[in-house]
Structures are given as structure tokens and as C-alpha cells.
Short mmCIF file of C-alpha atoms and ligand atoms in Angstrom, two decimals:
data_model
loop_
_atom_site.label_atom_id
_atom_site.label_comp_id
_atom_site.label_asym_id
_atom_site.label_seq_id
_atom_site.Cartn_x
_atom_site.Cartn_y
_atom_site.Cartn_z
CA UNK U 33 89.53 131.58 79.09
CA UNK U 34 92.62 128.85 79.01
CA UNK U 35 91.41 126.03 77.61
CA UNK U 36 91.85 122.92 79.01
CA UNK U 37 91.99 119.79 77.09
CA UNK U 38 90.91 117.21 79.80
CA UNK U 39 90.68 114.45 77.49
CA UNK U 40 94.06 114.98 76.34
CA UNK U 41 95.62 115.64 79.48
CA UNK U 42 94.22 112.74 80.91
CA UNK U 43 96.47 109.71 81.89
CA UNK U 44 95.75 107.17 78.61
CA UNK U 45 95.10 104.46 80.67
CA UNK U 46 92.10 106.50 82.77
CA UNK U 47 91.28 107.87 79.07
CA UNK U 48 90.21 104.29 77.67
CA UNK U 49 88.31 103.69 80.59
CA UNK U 50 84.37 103.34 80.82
CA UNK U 51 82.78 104.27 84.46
CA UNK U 52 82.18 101.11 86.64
CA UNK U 53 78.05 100.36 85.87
CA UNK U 54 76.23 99.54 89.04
CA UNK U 55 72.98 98.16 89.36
CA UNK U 56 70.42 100.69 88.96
CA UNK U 57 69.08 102.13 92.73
CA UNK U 58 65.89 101.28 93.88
CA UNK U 59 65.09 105.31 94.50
CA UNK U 60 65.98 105.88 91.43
CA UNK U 61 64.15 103.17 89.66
CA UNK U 62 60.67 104.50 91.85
CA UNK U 63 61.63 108.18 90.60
CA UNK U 64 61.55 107.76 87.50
CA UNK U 65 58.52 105.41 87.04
CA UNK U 66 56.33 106.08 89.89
CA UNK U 67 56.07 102.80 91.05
CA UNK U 68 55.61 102.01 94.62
CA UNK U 69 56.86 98.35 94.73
CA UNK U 70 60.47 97.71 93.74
CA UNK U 71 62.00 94.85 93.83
CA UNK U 72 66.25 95.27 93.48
CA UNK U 73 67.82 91.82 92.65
CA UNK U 74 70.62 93.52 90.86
CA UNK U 75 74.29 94.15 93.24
CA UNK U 76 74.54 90.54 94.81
CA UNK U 77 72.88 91.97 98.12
CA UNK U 78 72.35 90.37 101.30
CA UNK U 79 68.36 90.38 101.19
CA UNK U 80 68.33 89.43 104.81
CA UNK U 81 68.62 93.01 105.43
CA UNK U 82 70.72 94.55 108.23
CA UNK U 83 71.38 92.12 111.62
CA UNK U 84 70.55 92.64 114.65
CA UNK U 85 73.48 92.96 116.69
CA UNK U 86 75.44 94.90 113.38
CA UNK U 87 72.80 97.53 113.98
CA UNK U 88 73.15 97.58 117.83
CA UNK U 89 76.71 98.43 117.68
CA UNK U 90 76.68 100.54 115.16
CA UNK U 91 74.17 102.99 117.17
CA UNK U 92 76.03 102.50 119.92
CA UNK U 93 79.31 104.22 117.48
CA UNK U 94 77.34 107.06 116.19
CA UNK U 95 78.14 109.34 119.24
CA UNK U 96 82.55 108.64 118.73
CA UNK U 97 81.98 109.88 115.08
CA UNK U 98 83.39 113.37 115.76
CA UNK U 99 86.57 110.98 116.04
CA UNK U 100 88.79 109.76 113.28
CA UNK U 101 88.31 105.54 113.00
CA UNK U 102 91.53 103.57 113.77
CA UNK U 103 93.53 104.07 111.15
CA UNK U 104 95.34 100.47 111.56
CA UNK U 105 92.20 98.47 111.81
CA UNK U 106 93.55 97.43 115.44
CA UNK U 107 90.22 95.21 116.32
CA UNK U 108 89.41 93.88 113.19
CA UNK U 109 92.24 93.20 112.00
CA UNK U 110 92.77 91.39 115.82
CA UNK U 111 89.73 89.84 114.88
CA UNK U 112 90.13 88.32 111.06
CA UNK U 113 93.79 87.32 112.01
CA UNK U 114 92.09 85.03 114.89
CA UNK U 115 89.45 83.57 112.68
CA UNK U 116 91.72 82.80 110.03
CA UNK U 117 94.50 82.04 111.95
CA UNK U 118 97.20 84.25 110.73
CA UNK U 119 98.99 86.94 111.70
CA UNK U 120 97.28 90.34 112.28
CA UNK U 121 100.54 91.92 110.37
CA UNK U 122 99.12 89.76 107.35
CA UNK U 123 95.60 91.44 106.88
CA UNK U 124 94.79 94.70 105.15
CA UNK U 125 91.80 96.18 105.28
CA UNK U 126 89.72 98.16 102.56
CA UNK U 127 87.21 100.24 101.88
CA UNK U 128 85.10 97.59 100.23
CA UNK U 129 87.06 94.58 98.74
CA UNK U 130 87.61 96.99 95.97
CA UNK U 131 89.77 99.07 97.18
CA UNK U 132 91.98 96.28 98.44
CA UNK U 133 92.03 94.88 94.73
CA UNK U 134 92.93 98.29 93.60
CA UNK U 135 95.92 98.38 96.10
CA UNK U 136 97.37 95.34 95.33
CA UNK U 137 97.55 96.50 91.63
CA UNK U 138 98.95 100.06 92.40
CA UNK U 139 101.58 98.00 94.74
CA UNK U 140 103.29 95.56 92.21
CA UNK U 141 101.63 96.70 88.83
CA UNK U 142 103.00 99.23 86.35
CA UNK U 143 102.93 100.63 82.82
CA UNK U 144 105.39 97.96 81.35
CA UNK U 145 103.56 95.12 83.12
CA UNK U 146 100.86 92.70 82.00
CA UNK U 147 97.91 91.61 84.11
CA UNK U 148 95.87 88.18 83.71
CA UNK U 149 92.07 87.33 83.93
CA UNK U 150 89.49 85.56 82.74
CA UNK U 151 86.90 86.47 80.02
CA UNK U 152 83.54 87.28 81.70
CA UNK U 153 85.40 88.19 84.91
CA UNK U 154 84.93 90.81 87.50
CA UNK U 155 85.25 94.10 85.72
CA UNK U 156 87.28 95.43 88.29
CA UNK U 157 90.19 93.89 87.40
CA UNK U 158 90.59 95.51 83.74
CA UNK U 159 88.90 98.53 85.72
CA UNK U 160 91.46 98.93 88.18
CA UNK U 161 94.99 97.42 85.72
CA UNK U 162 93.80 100.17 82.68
CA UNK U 163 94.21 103.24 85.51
CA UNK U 164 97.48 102.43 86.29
CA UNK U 165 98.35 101.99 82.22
CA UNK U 166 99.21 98.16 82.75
CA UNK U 167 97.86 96.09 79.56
CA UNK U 168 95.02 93.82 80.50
CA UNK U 169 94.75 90.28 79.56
CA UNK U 170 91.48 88.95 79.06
CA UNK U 171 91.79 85.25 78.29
CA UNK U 172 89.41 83.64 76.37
CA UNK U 173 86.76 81.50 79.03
CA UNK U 174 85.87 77.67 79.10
CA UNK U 175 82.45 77.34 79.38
CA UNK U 176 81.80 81.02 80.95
CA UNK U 177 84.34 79.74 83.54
CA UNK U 178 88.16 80.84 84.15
CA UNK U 179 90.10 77.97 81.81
CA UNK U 180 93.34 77.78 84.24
CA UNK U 181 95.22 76.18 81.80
CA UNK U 182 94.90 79.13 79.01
CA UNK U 183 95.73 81.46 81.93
CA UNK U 184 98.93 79.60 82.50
CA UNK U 185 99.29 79.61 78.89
CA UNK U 186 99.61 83.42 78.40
CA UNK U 187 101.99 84.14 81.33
CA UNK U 188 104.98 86.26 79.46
CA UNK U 189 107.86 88.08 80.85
CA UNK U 190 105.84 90.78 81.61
CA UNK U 191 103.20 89.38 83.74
CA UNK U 192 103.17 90.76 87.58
CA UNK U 193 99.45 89.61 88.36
CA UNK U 194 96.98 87.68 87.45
CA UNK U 195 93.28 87.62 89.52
CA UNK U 196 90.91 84.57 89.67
CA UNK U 197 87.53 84.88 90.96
CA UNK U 198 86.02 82.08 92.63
CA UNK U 199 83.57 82.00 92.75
CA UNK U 200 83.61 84.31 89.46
CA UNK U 201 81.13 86.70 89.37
CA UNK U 202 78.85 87.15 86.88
CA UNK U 203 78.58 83.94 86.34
CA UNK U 204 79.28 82.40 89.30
CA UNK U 205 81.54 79.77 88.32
CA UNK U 206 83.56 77.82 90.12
CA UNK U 207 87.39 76.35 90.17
CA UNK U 208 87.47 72.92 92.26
CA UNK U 209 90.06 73.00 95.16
CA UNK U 210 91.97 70.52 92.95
CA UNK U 211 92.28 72.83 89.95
CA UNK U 212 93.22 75.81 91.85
CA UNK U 213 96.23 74.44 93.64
CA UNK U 214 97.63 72.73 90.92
CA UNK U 215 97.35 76.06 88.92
CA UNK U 216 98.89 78.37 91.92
CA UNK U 217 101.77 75.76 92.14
CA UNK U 218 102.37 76.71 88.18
CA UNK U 219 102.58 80.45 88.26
CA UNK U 220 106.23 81.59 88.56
CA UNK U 221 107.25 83.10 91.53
CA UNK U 222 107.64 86.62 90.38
CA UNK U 223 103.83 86.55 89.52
CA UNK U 224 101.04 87.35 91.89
CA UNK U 225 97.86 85.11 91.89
CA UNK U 226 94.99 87.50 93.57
CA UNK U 227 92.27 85.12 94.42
CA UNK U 228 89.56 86.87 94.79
CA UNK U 229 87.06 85.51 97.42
CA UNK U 230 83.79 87.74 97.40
CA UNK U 231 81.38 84.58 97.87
CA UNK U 232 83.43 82.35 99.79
CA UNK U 233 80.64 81.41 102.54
CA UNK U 234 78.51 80.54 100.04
CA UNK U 235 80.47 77.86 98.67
CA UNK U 236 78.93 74.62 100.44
CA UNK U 237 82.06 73.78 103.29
CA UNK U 238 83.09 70.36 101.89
CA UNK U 239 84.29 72.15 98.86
CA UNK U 240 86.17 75.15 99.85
CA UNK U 241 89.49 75.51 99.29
CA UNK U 242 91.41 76.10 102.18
CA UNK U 243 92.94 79.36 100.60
CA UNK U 244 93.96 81.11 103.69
CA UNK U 245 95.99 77.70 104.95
CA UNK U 246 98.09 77.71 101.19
CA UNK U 247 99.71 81.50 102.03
CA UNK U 248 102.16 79.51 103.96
CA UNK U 249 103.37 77.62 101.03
CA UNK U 250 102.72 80.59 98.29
CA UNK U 251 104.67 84.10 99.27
CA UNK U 252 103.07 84.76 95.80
CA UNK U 253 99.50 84.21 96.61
CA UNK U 254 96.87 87.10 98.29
CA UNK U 255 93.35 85.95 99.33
CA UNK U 256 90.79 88.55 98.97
CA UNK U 257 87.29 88.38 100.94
CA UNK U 258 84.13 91.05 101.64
CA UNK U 259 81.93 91.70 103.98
CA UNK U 260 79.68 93.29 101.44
CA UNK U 261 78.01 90.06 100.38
CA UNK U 262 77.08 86.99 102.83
CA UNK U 263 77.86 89.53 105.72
CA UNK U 264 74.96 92.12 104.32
CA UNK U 265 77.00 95.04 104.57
CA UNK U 266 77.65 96.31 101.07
CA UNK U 267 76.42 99.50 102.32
CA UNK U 268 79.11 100.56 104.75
CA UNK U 269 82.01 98.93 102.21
CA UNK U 270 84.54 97.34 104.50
CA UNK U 271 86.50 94.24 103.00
CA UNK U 272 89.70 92.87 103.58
CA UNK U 273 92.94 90.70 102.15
CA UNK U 274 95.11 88.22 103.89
CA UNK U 275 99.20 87.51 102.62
CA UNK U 276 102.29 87.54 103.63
CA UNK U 277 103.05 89.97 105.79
CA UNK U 278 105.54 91.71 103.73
CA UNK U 279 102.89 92.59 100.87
CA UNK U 280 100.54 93.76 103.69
CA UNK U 281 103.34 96.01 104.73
CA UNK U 282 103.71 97.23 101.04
CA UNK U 283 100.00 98.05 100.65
CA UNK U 284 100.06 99.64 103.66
CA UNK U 285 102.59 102.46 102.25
CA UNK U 286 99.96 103.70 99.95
CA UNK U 287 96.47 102.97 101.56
CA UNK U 288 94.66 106.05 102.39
CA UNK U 289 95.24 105.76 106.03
CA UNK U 290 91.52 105.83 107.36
CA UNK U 291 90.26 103.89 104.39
CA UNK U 292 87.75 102.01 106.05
CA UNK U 293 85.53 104.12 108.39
CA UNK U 294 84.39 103.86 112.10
CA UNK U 295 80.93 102.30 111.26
CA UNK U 296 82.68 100.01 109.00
CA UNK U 297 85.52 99.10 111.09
CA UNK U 298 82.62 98.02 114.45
CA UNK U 299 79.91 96.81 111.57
CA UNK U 300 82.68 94.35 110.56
CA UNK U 301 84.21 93.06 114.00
CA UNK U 302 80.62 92.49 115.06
CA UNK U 303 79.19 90.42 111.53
CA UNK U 304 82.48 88.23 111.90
CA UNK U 305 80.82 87.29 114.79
CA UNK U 306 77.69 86.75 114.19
CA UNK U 307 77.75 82.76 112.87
CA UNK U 308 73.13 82.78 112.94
CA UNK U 309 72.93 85.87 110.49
CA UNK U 310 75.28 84.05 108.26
CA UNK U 311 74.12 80.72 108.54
CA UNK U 312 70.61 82.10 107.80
CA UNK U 313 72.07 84.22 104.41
CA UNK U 314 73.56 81.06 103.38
CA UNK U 315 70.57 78.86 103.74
CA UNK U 316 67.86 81.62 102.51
CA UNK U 317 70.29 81.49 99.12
CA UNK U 318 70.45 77.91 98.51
CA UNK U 319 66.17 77.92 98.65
CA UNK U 320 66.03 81.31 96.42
CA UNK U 321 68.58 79.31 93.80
CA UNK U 322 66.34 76.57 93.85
CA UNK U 323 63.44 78.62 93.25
CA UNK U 324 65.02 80.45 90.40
CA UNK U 325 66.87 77.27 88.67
CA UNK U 326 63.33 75.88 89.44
CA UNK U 327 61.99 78.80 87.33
CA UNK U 328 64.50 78.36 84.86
CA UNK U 329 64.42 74.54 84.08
CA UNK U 330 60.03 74.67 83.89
CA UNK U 331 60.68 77.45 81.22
CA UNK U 332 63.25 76.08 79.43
CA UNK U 333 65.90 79.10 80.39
CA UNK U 334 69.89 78.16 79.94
CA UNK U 335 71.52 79.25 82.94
CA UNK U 336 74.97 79.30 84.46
CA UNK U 337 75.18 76.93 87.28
CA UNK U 338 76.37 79.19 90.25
CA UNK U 339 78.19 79.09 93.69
CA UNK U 340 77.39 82.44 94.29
CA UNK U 341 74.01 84.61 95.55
CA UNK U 342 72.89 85.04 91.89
CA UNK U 343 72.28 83.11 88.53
CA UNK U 344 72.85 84.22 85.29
CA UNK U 345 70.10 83.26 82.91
CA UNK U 346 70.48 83.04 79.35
CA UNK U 347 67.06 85.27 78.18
CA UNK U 348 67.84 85.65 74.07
CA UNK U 349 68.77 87.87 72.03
CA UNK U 350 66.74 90.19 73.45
CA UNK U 351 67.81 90.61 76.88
CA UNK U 352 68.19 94.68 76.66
CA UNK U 353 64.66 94.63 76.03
CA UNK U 354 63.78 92.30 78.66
CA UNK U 355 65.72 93.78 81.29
CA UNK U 356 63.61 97.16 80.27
CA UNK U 357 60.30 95.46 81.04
CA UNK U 358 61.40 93.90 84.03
CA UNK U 359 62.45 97.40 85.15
CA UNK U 360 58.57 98.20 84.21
CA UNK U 361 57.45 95.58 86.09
CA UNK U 362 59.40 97.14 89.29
CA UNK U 363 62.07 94.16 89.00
CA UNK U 364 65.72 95.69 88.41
CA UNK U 365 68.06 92.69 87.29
CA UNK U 366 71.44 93.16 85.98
CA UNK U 367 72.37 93.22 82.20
CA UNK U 368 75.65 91.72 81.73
CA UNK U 369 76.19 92.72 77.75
CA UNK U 370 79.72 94.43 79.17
CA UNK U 371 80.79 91.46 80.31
CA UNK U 372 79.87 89.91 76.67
CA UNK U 373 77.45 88.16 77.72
CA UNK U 374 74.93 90.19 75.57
CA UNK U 375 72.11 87.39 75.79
CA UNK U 376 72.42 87.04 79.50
CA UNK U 377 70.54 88.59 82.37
CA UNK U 378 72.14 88.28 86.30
CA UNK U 379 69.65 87.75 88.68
CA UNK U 380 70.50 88.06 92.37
CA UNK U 381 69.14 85.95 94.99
CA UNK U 382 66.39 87.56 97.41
CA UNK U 383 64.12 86.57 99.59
CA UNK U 384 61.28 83.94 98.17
CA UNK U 385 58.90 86.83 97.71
CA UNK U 386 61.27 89.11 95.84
CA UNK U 387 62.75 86.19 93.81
CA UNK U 388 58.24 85.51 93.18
CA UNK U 389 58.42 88.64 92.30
CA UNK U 390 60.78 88.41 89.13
CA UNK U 391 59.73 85.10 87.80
CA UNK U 392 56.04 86.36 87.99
CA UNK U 393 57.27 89.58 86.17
CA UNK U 394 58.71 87.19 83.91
CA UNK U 395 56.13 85.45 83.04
CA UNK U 396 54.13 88.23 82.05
CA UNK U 397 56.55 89.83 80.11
CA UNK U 398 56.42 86.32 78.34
C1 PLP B 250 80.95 91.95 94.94
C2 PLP B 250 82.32 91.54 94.54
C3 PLP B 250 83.42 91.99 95.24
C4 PLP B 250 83.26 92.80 96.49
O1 PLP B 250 83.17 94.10 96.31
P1 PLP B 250 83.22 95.04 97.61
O2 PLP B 250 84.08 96.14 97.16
O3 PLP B 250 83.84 94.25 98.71
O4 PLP B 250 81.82 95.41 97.89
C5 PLP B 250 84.68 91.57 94.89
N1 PLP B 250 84.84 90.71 93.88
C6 PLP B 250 83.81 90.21 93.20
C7 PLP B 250 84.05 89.20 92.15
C8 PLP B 250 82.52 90.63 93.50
O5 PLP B 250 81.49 90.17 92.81
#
């Protein structure tokens, strides 16, 4: 038989790579252990579960799936250009907010270039900059948080991109609106700043920066948002950026043209909509972070202060062992050792029973 060297043949940049870790699946969790009871506070899920009117519409789709969806997005896009304000011609949709960031880097990104992000960041960025053979720049964090003026700091020649998460995720830091301006306003022209929005509507209102509104002064500048989050729909993936119109039109030459799905594409349109479920996901996670920064400060846990739907909790050395008993106890958490934060454990926010359920597990592990 030919042989094959895979490895070799590979591209280098895929070759380095490690396979994205998710959180673990509840299924697979009750498989394995038998256990009846499991509690999943692990992906940054919406524990409202699905809404109402989401899952009205999207049995009232089911019988135009023989169809292909809209490959242009025609009614969402309608829809996020409205409630934004902008231009329908500036929004691109993806299939999750994923595959938008992975776009933007196949658009304007290449082998020679060099892409910019924080320590602790999202790993999607080094994820999705290493498969195209670009060479990653991690710089060093303040205080688990993005330090702007380091990132500024290692801008070269050769920089075509640099992503900011705000809030960051995992540890749900945040950049003030202040800070964030004055940094965009600092990146050369020729750079892209991908802010990267995933927990926007959980960021209390009087301290949002008006992102969307600053695309008029930065051509440079592409806001990124999900519906997989706040919206509760990480399940169908369907997320979205807004630009300028002319690097819509770019990512638009290589999007897989029916990259977000009919179920997604109605699922979306509807949540946009539906101001109670997300007032409700936003006030259920400010009383499940009190409850757990509640559980942490009575303890005497170090934890990362967070604008997002989870806390990161500084458990010890130890935290590969404790996330293993928690996972006995039926509670799956999130180790964050890959993000070097070996000591850390990322707890997502659920509802007051399911967050009960982890400091109780906890506290006998204890
Ligand atoms: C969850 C998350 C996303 C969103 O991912 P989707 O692909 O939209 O589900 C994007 N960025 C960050 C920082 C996240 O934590």
C-alpha cells in the first residue's frame, strides 16, 4: 500500500495545532459515570434554556427544510442592520461567531503576516491565525486582562490583525470604553482591530462601548457579536460581524455560501426580537454571579472579577484534580490550564439551583 505521510504532508501551520477542547457533554459525562443528575456549567450557556417564541418559529421552519436557507442572510441581516443601525451591506453572518472570526483571518491574514492578542485570550484566535501559517502573538496580560498598551507596543511591519475580547473570555475581563477608543485610535491604519463582542449584553448598559457607532470613524475596525450566549442559542451556531461594507464584501468572496442554516437564520431574526428572554438571561446572571462571588469570598477563593456569564476561580494547585471530583460529583466546570491558567477553574453561570449545585459539590470535595 502507498504510504501516506499525513503528518508530513500536512500544512505546518494545521501541523502545530492542538484540537479546539470543548466542555465536556452532559451525555457523555452520564455515560461514562452513571450518574443521573448532571449539572453542565462548562460552555458559557444560556441556562434559561430555549425561548418561547425561538422554539415556535423554529417548528413552524421544520417543514421548508427540504429547501436550501437564504444564502445572503436577506432577513437577518435586514434585521441586525436595523437594530444596529447600519447598513445591511455591512453585516456578515456566520455559522457561530467562529466562523466569522475565522473569515476575517482567511480575508486579510497570510503566511508572512503577524497577528496580535492577549495572553489568556480566546483560543480561537491562535486557533484560527496558526491554520492559515500566520505567526501568533500572544502578549503578555495585565492582571489576566488584555494590557492595550503592550499590544500597541508589539505592532511591527508585519502586523495585519490584532483581536480584543471584551469582555475576554476566560476570564472575563473587561477594557473600559475609555481605554478601548484611545487604543483603536493608535493602531495604524493598515491593521485590523477585531473586537470581539461574545458577551456584549451582559455588560451593564452605562458601560458599553458604543462599538457599532465607532465603524464610522475606523474603516479598520470589525465588531464581532453571537447569538450563542445571552441569546441561548449556542446550539444552532448563528453569529454575526458588522464593518465597513467593503470588508463585508471581501468575506463574502470566501464564506461558504449557506454558512448559517435555515433554523439558524429564523432562530436568530426571532431572539433579536425577543427583548423579555434577554432581559431575563441578563438578570438571572447578575444573581448566579452573586451567588458564586458570594461562594467565593465566604471561602476565601481568588477569583477574576467578570463581565461575562462565568467566573474564573482560582482553586490551587490542584485544580486538575478538583475539576475530576467535581465531574464525580455530576458538576462539569471548565479547566482552563491551556489558557495558562493552570490553578484556575471557569465556572459558568446557571440557574441558582445548578450554580447550588457546584458550590455544594464544592464543599464536599473540601
Ligand atoms: C463563546 C465565544 C464566542 C462565540 O462563539 P460562537 O461561535 O458564536 O458560539 C466568541 N468569542 C468569545 C470570546 C467567546 O467566548
Amino acid at each position: 500500500m502507498a504510504k501516506f505521510d499525513a503528518t508530513q504532508m500536512a500544512n505546518p501551520g494545521v501541523r502545530e495545532l492542538q484540537p479546539y477542547q470543548a466542555g465536556k457533554p452532559m451525555d457523555e459525562l452520564q455515560r461514562e459515570l452513571g450518574l443521573d443528575n448532571v449539572v453542565k456549567l462548562a460552555s458559557n450557556e444560556n441556562p434559561l434554556g430555549i425561548s418561547a417564541r425561538v422554539k415556535d418559529a423554529l417548528q413552524a421552519e421544520v417543514d421548508d427544510l427540504i429547501r436550501y436557507p437564504d444564502a445572503n442572510g436577506f432577513y437577518l441581516k435586514s434585521k441586525i442592520a436595523d437594530k444596529f443601525s447600519v447598513a445591511a451591506n455591512q453585516v456578515t453572518l456566520g455559522n457561530g461567531s467562529n466562523d466569522v472570526l475565522e473569515l476575517l483571518a482567511r480575508t486579510f491574514v497570510n503566511e508572512q503576516h503577524e497577528v496580535i492578542f492577549s495572553q489568556h485570550a480566546f483560543v480561537v484566535y491562535p486557533l484560527v491565525t496558526k491554520a492559515i501559517g500566520a505567526t501568533p502573538v500572544a502578549v503578555p496580560a495585565k492582571d489576566y486582562g488584555h494590557d492595550l498598551d503592550a499590544m500597541l507596543a508589539a505592532i511591527t511591519p508585519k502586523t495585519r490583525m490584532i483581536f480584543v475580547a471584551n469582555p475576554n473570555n476566560p476570564t472575563g475581563t473587561f477594557l473600559s470604553t475609555e481605554a478601548l477608543y484611545n487604543f483603536i485610535k493608535q493602531v495604524p491604519d493598515n491593521v485590523l482591530v477585531v473586537l470581539d463582542e461574545a458577551y456584549y449584553e451582559y455588560i451593564p448598559s452605562d458601560e458599553r462601548a458604543p462599538s457599532i457607532e465607532w465603524l464610522a470613524e475606523f474603516d479598520n475596525l470589525v465588531v464581532t457579536r453571537t447569538f450563542s450566549k445571552a441569546y441561548g442559542l449556542a446550539g444552532l451556531r448563528a453569529g454575526f460581524s458588522v464593518s465597513s461594507a467593503a470588508i463585508a464584501d471581501l468575506m463574502n468572496r470566501i464564506r461558504q455560501p449557506f454558512n448559517v442554516n435555515a433554523l439558524s437564520l429564523k432562530a436568530a431574526e426571532v431572539a433579536l426580537d425577543d427583548d423579555e428572554y434577554l432581559a431575563q438571561a441578563v438578570r438571572v446572571n447578575a444573581e448566579g454571579m452573586q451567588q458564586l462571588v458570594g461562594f467565593c469570598e465566604q471561602h476565601g477563593y481568588n477569583y477574576i472579577p467578570s463581565y461575562g456569564n462565568f467566573l474564573t476561580i482560582e482553586v490551587g494547585a490542584n485544580a486538575a484534580e478538583i475539576y475530576q471530583k467535581l465531574l464525580h460529583e455530576g458538576v462539569i466546570v471548565r479547566p482552563v490550564a491551556g489558557y495558562e491558567l493552570p490553578n484556575h477553574l471557569r465556572v459558568s453561570i446557571g440557574l441558582p439551583k445548578e450554580n447550588q449545585a457546584f458550590i455544594e459539590a464544592m464543599e464536599r470535595i473540601a
